[in-house]
Coordinates of C-alpha atoms in Angstrom, one line a residue:
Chain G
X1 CA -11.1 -103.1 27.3
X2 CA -12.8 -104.7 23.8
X3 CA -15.7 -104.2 25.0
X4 CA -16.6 -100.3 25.5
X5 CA -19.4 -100.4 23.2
X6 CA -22.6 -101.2 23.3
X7 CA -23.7 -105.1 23.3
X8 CA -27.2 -105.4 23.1
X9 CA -28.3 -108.4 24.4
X10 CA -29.7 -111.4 22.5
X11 CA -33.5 -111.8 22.6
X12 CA -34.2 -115.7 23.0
X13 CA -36.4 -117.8 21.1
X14 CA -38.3 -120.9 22.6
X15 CA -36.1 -122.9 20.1
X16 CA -32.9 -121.1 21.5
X17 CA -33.6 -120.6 25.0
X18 CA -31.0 -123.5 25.9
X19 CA -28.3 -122.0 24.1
X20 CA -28.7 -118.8 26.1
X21 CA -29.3 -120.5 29.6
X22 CA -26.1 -122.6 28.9
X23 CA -24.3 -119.7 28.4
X24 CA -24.9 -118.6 31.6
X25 CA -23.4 -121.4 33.0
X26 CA -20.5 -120.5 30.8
X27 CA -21.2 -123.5 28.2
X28 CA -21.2 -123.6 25.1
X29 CA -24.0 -125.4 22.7
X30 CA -24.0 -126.4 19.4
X31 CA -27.0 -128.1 17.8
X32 CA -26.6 -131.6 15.8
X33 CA -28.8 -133.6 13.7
X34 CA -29.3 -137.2 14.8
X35 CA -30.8 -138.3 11.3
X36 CA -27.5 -137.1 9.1
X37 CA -24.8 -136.3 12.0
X38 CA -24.1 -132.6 11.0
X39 CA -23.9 -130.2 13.6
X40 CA -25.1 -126.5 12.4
X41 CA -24.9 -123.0 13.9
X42 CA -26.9 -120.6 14.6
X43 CA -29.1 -123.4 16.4
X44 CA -32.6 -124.8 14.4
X45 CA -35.3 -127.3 15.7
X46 CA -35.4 -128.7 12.1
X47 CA -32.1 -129.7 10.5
X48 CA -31.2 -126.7 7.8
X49 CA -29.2 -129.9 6.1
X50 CA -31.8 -132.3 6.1
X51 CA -35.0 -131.2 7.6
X52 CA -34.9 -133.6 10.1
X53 CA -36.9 -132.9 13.8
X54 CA -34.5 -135.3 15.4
X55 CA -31.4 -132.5 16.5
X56 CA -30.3 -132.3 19.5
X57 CA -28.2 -130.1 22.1
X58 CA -24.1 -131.1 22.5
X59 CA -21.6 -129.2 24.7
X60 CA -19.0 -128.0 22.7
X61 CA -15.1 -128.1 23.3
X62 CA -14.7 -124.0 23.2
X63 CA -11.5 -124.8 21.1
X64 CA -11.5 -122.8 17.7
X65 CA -9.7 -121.2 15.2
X66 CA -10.1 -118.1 13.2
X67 CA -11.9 -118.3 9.8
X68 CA -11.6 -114.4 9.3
X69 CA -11.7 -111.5 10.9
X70 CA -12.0 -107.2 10.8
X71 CA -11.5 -104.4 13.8
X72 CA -13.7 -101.6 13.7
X73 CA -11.9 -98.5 13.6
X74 CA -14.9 -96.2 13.6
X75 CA -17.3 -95.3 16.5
X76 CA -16.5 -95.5 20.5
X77 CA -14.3 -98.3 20.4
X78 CA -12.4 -100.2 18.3
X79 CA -13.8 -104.0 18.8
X80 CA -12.8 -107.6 16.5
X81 CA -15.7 -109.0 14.4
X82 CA -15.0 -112.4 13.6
X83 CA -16.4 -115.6 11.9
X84 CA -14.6 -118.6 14.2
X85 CA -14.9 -122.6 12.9
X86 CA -15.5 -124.6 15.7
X87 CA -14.0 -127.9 16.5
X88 CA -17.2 -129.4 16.3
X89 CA -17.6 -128.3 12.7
X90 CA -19.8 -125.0 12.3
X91 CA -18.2 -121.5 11.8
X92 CA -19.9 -118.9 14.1
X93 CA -19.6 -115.6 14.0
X94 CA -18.2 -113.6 17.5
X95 CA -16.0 -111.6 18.7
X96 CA -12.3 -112.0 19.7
X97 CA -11.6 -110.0 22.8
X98 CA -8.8 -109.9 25.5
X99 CA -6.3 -109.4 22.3
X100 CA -4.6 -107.4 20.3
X101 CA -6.1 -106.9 17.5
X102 CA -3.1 -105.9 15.4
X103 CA -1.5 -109.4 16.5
X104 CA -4.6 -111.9 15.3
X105 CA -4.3 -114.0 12.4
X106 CA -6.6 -116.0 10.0
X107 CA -6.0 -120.0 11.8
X108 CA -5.4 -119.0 14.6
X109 CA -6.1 -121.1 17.8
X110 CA -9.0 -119.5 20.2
X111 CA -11.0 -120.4 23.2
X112 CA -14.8 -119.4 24.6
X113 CA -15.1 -116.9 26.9
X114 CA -18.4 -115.6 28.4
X115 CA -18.6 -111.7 28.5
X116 CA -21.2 -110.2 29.7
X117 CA -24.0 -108.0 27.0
X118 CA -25.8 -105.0 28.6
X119 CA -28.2 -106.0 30.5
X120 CA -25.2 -108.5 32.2
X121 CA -26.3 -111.8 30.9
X122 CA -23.1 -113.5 29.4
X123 CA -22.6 -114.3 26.2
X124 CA -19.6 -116.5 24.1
X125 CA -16.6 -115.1 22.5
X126 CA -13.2 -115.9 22.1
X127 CA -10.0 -115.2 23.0
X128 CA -6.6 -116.1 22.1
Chain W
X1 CA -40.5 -120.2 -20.6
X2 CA -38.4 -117.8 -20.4
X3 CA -38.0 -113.9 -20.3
X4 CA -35.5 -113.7 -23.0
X5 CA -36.7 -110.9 -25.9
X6 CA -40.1 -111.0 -23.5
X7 CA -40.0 -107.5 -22.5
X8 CA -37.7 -104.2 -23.1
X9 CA -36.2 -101.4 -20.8
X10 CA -38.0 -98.1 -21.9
X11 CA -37.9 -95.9 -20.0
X12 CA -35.1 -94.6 -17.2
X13 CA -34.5 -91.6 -14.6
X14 CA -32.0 -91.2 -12.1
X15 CA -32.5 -88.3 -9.4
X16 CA -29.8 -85.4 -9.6
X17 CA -29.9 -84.7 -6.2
X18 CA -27.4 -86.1 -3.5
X19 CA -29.0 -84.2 -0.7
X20 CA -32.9 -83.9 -0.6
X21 CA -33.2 -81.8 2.1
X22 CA -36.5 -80.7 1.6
X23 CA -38.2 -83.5 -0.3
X24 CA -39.8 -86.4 1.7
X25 CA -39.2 -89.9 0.4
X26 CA -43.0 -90.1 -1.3
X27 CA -41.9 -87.5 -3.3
X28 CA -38.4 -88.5 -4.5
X29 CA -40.2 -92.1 -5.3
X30 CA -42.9 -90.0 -7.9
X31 CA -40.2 -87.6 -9.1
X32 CA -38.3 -90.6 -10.3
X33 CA -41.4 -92.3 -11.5
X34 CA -42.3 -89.4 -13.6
X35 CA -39.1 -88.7 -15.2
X36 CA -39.0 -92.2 -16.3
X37 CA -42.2 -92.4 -18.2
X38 CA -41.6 -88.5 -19.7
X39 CA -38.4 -90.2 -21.0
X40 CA -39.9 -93.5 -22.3
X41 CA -42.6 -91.1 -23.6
X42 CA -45.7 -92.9 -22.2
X43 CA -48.2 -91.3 -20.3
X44 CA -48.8 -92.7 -16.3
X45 CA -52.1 -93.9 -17.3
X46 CA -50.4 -96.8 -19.3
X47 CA -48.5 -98.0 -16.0
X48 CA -50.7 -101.0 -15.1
X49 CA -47.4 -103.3 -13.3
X50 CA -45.7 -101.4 -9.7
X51 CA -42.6 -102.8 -8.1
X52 CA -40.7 -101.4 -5.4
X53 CA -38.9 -102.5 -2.4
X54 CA -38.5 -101.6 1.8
X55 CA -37.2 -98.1 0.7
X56 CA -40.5 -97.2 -0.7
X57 CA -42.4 -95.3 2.4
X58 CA -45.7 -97.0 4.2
X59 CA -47.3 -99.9 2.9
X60 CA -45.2 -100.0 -0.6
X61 CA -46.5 -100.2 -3.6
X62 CA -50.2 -99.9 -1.7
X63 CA -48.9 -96.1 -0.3
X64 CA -47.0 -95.2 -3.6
X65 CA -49.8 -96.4 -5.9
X66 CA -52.1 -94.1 -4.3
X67 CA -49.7 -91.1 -3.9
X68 CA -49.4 -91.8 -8.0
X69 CA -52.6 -92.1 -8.7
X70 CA -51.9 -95.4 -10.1
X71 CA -54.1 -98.2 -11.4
X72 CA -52.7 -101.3 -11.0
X73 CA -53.0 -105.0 -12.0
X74 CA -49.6 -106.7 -11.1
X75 CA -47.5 -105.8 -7.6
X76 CA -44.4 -106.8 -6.6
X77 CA -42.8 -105.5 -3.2
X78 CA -39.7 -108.5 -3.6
X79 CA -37.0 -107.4 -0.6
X80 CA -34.0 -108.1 -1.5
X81 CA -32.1 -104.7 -0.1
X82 CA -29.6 -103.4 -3.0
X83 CA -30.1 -105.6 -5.5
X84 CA -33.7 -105.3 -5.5
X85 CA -34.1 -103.0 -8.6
X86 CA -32.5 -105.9 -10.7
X87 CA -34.5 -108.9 -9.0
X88 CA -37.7 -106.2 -9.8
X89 CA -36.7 -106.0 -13.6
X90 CA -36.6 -109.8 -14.0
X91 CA -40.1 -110.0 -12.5
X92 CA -41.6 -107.3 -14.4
X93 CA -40.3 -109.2 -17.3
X94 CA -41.7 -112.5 -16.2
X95 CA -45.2 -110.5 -15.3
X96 CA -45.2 -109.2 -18.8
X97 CA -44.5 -112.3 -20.4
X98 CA -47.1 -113.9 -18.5
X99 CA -49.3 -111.1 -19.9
X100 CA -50.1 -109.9 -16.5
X101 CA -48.4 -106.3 -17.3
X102 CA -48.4 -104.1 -20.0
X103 CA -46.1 -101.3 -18.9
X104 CA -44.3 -101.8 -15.6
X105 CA -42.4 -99.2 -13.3
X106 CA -40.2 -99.9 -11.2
X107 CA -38.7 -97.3 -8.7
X108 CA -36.2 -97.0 -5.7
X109 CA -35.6 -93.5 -4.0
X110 CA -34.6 -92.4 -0.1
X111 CA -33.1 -90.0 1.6
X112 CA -30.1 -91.1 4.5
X113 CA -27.9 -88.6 3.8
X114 CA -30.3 -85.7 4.9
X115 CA -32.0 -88.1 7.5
X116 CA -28.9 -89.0 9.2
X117 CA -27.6 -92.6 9.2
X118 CA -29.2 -93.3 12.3
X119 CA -32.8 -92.2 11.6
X120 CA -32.3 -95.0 8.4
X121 CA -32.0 -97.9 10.8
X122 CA -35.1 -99.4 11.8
X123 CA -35.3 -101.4 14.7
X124 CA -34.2 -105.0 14.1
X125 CA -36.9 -107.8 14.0
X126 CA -36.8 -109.5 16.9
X127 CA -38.0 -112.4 15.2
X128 CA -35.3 -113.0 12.4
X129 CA -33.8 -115.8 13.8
X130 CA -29.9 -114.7 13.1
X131 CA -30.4 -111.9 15.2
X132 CA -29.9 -113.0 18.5
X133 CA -26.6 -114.5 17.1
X134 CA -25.2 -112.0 15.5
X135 CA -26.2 -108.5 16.8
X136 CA -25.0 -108.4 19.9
X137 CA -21.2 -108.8 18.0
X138 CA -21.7 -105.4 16.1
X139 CA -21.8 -106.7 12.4
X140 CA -21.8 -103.5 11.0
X141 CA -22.2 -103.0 6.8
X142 CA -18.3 -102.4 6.8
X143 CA -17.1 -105.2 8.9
X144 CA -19.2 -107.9 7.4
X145 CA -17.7 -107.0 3.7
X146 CA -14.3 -106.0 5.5
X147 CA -13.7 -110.0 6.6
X148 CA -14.9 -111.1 3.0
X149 CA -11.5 -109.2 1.5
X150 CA -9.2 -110.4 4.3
X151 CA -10.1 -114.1 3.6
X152 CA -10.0 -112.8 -0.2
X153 CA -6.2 -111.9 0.8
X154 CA -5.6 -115.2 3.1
X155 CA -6.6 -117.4 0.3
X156 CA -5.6 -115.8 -3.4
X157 CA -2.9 -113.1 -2.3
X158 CA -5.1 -110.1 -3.0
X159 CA -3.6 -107.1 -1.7
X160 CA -5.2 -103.5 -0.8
X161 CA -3.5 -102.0 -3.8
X162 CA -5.3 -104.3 -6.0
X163 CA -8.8 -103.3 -4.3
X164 CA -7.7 -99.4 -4.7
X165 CA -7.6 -100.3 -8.0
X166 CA -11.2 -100.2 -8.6
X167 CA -12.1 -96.7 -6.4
X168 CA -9.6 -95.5 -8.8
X169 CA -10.8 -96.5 -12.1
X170 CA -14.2 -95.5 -10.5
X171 CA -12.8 -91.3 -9.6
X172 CA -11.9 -91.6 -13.4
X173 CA -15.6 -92.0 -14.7
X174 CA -17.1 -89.7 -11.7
X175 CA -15.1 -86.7 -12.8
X176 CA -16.9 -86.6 -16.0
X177 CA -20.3 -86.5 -14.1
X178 CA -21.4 -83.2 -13.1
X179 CA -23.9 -84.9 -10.4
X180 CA -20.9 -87.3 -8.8
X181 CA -20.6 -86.5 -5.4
X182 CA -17.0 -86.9 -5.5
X183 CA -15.1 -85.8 -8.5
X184 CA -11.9 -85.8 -8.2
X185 CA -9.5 -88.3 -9.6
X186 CA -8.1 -90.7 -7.0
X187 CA -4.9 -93.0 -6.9
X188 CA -3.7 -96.2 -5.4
X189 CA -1.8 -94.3 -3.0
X190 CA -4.7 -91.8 -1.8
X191 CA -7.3 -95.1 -1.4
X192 CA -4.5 -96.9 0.8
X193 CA -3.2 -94.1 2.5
X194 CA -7.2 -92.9 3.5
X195 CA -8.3 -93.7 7.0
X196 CA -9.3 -97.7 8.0
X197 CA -12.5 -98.0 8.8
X198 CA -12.6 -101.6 8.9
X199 CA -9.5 -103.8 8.0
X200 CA -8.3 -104.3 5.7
X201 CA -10.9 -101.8 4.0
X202 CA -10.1 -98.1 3.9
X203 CA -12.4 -95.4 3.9
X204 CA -12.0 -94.8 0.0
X205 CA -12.8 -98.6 -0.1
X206 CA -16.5 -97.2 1.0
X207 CA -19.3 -96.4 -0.8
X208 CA -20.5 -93.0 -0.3
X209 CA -23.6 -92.1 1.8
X210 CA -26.2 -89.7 -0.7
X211 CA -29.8 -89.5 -0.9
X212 CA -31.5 -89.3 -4.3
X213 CA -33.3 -92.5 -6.8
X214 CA -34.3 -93.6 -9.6
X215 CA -36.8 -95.4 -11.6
X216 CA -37.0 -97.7 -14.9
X217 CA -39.9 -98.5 -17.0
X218 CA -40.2 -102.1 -18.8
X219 CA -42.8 -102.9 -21.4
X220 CA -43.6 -105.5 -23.8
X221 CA -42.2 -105.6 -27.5
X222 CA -45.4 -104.0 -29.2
X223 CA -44.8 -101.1 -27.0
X224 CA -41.2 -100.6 -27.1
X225 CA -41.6 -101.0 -31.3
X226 CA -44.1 -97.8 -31.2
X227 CA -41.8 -95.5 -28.8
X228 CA -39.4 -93.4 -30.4
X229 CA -36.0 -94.6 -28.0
X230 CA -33.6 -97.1 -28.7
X231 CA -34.7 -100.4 -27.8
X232 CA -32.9 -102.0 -24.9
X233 CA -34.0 -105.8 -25.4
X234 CA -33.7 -108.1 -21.7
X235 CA -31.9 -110.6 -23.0
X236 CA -31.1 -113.2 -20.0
X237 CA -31.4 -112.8 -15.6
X238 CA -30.8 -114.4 -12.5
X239 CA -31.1 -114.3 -9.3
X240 CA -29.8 -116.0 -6.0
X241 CA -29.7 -116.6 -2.8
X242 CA -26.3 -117.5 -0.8
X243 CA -26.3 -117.7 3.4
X244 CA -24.6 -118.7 6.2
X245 CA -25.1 -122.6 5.2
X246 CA -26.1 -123.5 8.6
X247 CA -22.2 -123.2 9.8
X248 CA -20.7 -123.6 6.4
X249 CA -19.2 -120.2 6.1
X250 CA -17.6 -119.6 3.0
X251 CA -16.6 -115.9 2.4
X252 CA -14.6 -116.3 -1.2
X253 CA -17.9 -116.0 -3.3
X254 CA -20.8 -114.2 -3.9
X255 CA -24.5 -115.5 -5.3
X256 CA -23.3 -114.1 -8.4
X257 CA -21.6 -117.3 -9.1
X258 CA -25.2 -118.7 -9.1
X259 CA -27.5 -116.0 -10.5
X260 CA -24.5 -115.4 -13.2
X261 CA -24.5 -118.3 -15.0
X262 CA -28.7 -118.3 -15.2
X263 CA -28.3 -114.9 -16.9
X264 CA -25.4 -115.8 -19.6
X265 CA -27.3 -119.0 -20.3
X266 CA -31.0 -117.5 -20.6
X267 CA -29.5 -114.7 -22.9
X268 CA -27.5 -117.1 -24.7
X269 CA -24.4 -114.9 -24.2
X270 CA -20.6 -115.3 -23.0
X271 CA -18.6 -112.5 -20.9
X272 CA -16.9 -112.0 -24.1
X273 CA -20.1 -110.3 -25.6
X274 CA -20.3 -108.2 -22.5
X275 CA -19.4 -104.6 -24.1
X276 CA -19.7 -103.0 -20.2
X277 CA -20.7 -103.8 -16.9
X278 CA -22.3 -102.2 -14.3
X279 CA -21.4 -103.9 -10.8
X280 CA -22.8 -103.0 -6.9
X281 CA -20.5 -101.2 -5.8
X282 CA -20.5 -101.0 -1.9
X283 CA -16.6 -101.6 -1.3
X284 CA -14.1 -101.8 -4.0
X285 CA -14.5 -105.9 -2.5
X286 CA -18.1 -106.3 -3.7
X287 CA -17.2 -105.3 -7.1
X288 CA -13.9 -108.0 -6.9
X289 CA -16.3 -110.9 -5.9
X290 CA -18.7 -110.2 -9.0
X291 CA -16.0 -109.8 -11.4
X292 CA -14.7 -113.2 -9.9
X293 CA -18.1 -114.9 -9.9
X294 CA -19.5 -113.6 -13.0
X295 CA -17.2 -115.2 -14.9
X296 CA -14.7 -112.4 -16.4
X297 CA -11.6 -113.7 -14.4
X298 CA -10.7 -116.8 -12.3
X299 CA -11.8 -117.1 -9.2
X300 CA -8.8 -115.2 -6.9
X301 CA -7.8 -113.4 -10.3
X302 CA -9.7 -110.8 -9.3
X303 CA -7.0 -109.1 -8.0
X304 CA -4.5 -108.9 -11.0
X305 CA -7.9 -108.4 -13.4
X306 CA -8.9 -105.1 -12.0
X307 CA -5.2 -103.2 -11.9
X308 CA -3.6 -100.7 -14.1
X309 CA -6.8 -99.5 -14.8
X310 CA -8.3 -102.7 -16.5
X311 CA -12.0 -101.1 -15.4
X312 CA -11.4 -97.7 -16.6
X313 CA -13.2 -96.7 -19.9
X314 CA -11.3 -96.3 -22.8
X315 CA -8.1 -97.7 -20.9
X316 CA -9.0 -101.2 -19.7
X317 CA -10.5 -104.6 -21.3
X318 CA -13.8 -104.5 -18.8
X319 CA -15.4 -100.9 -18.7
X320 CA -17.6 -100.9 -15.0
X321 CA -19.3 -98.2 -13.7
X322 CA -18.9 -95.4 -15.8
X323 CA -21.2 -92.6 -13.8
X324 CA -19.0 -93.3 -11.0
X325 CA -20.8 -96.1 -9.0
X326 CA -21.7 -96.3 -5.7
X327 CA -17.9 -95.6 -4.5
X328 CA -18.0 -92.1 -5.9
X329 CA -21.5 -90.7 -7.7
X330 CA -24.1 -92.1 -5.3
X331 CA -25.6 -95.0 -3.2
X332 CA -29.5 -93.4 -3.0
X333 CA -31.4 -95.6 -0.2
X334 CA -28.3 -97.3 0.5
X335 CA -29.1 -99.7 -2.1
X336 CA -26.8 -99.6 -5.5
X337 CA -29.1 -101.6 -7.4
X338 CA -30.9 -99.1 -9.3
X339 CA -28.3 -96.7 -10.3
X340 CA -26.5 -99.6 -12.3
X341 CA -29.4 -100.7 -14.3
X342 CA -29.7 -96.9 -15.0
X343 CA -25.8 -96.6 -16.1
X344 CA -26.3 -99.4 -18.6
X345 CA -29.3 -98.8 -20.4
X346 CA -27.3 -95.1 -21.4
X347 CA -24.2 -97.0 -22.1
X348 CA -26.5 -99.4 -24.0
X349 CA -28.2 -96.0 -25.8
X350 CA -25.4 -94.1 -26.5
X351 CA -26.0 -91.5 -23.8
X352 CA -23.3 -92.1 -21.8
X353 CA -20.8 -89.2 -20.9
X354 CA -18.3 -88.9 -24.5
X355 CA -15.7 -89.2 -22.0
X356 CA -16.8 -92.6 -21.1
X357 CA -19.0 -93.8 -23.6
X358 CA -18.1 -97.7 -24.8
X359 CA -17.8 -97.5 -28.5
X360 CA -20.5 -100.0 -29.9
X361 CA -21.9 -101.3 -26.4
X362 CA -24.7 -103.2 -28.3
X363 CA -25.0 -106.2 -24.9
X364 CA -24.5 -104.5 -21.2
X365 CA -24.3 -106.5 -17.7
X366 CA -25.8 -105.4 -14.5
X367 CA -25.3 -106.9 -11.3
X368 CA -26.7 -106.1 -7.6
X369 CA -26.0 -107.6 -4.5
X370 CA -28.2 -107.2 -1.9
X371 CA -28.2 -108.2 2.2
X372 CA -24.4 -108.7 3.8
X373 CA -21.7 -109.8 1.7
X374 CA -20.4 -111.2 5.0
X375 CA -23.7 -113.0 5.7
X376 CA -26.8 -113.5 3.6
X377 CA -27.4 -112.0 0.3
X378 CA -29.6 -112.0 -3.0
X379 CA -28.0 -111.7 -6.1
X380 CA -29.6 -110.5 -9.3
X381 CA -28.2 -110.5 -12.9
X382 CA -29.5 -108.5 -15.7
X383 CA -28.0 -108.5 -19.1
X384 CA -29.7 -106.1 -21.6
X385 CA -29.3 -105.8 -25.6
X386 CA -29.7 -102.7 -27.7
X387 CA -31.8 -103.8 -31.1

């Protein structure tokens, strides 16, 4: 029902392909420094706090909450733009689908879901 | 080092048309260029500096130089979307200063409007690493800057009325300009009762959509002395960056709040000496931020500063925008940056509209953001002095 428009899917990079596979499997990954313990999104080799090589992958919880939020009113349908903080620390920005978007609030609680893009590779959003 | 009394604004042009059917992009660019050095009365040979952005066509200042017949010995092709114009004046400045330039034009022209919106977007870069996390989620222009003014609201109390606030005192400047796309004189009511496009932003939160551009001319002081205009002095500038700090969101602020306070401390200035203020204009939020960031309210004041017509010229303590802005003259390119350096230097001359002139504007403020609100963007801060 969100999702009527067009999603076009993500485009990989060698340093990303994990995430993307992951998702798949309907997991999601956040990237953390080992050297100064931050985790970060969207996902680096090299620390964007630190500079540090030494990140790795974690599975996050998929428990978030809304940082903000705006519904489209123009085009083919209306669909929920939003910038989510995780419980593991970064805000990422998604969509919140399987909703009403007249009913969402800033703080609110929300949970991954995988939806599928256009070409039917999932990808993570959330949902009430 | 710095730029300050470096290097002058002499020359400016901005387009008449909204619609350029039948003129292609090369020519809009040399239309602009050459009513900008007919009015700082130099000739094109003297142009030995080019800047220009991704709206210039082909290879940039490489493709317009030759279409101009230009001989050059300083480039600059800085990106930085919208704000680019500004971020272009503080380099010329620096160039000069550095003796590199004599005379530099700077230009920004394009044509969406008669194009079509979609003909404007190129395809993405596949290899801009935010892509692939952020496409596929539609951040459209309106949506990005849409969730910067309900977090605005969440956190300070901001309210849609206060953000109609500023289209309004912008329709009261645009009907004085004969080349505004729209005219007429708006209210509160018409902003809040217009269509959503993106909530909580309206469609007379928008910018409009016009084709068009405009060009400035900076030289050093021994110039500017022997030309017969008023003398717009660059005082102070800044520029910065602010992103999606790896995960640390935070959509309250602009990069104002950094490239502001380099400006006002190069030109040795407060925001009380600021006589007028032109500020990007995109959605009535963008000019909030700035007005927040640069210093001439509280943060989260923004709101209560910009009612009852506290922008308006003539009526209010902080005159902005007095052609009409983005939100109601033009947005040429879809970049605002330009058109507000443009809008100053008259206010700065004199040669604004009577109607909206600012009685003694001797120091002027400028202000461009460029890139996503919502994501990343470059600032750039320009404050000018007429001598």
């Amino acid at each position: 029902m969100s999702n009527q428009r067009k999603i076009p899917a993500p485009i990989p990079h060698p340093e990303t392909q994990a995430y993307w596979d992951a998702a798949q499997q309907q997991k999601l990954l956040v990237r953390r420094c080992r050297a100064c313990g931050e985790a970060h999104h969207y996902p680096r080799e090299i620390c964007p706090f630190c500079w540090s090589n030494d990140t790795e992958w974690i599975e996050a919880k998929g428990e978030a909450e809304i940082y903000s939020f705006s519904t489209m009113r123009v085009g083919p349908a209306p669909y929920t733009l939003a910038y989510v903080t995780l419980a593991e620390g970064p805000r990422m920005m998604t969509n919140i689908v399987d909703c009403d978007p007249d009913k969402l609030s800033i703080g609110q609680k929300v949970k991954v879901v995988f939806r599928p893009c256009d070409d039917g590779k999932l990808a993570p959003m959330f949902t009430p | 080092m710095s730029v300050r009394d470096k290097a002058y604004i002499v020359g400016v042009y901005e387009h008449p048309t909204r619609k350029a059917d039948n003129l292609s992009v090369a020519q809009l660019h040399a239309q602009v260029a050459k009513g900008a050095i007919e009015d700082a009365g130099l000739s094109p040979s003297d142009i030995d500096g080019y800047f220009c952005a991704g709206d210039a066509p082909g290879l940039g200042n490489m493709s317009m130089g030759e279409y101009l017949g230009l001989k050059l010995r300083h480039v600059d092709s800085t990106e930085t979307g919208g704000s680019a114009p500004i971020v272009h004046v503080h380099h010329a400045a620096q160039a000069i200063a550095m003796g590199k330039c004599n005379v530099a034009l700077v230009t920004l022209a394009g044509r969406p409007r008669a194009a079509g919106a979609a003909l404007m977007l190129k395809p993405p870069d596949p290899d801009a690493p935010e892509l692939q996390f952020e496409r596929l989620y539609g951040p459209a222009t309106q949506n990005g800057y849409a969730m910067c003014a309900r977090r605005h609201m969440y956190e300070f109390g901001t309210t849609s009325e206060q953000l109609a606030w500023i289209k309004v005192a912008a329709s009261h400047h645009a009907q004085h300009n004969p080349n505004a796309m729209l005219r007429n004189v708006v209210t509160v009511e018409d902003v809040v009762n217009s269509p959503m496009v993106s909530d909580p932003l309206h469609r007379l939160d928008c910018c409009v959509v016009s084709d068009g551009g405009g060009a400035v001319i900076v030289a050093r002081p021994e110039i500017a002395a022997k030309l017969n205009r008023p003398k717009i002095k660059i005082r102070g500038m800044g520029e910065a960056l602010k992103h999606g700090m790896g995960g640390k969101v935070d959509l309250t602020y602009s990069a104002a709040r950094m490239s502001g306070p380099a400006a006002f401390a190069e030109a040795g200035v407060t925001q009380a000496d600021i006589k007028y203020v032109s500020l990007y204009d995109s959605f009535t939020i963008t000019v909030l931020f700035q007005i927040e960031d640069l210093g001439f309210c509280k943060k989260g004041e923004g709101g209560r500063f910009v009612s009852d017509g506290n922008l308006i010229s003539g009526v209010g303590k902080l005159p902005f925008n007095t052609d009409g802005g983005g939100l109601c003259n033009n947005h040429p390119a879809n970049r605002g940056g330009m058109t507000k350096i443009i809008e100053a230097v008259r206010q700065l001359r004199g040669e604004a509209h009577p109607a909206v002139q600012v009685k003694n504007c001797d120091i002027a403020l400028a202000n461009g953001i460029g890139g996503s609100l919502g994501a990343r963007h470059i600032a750039g801060t320009l404050i000018m002095e007429r001598v």
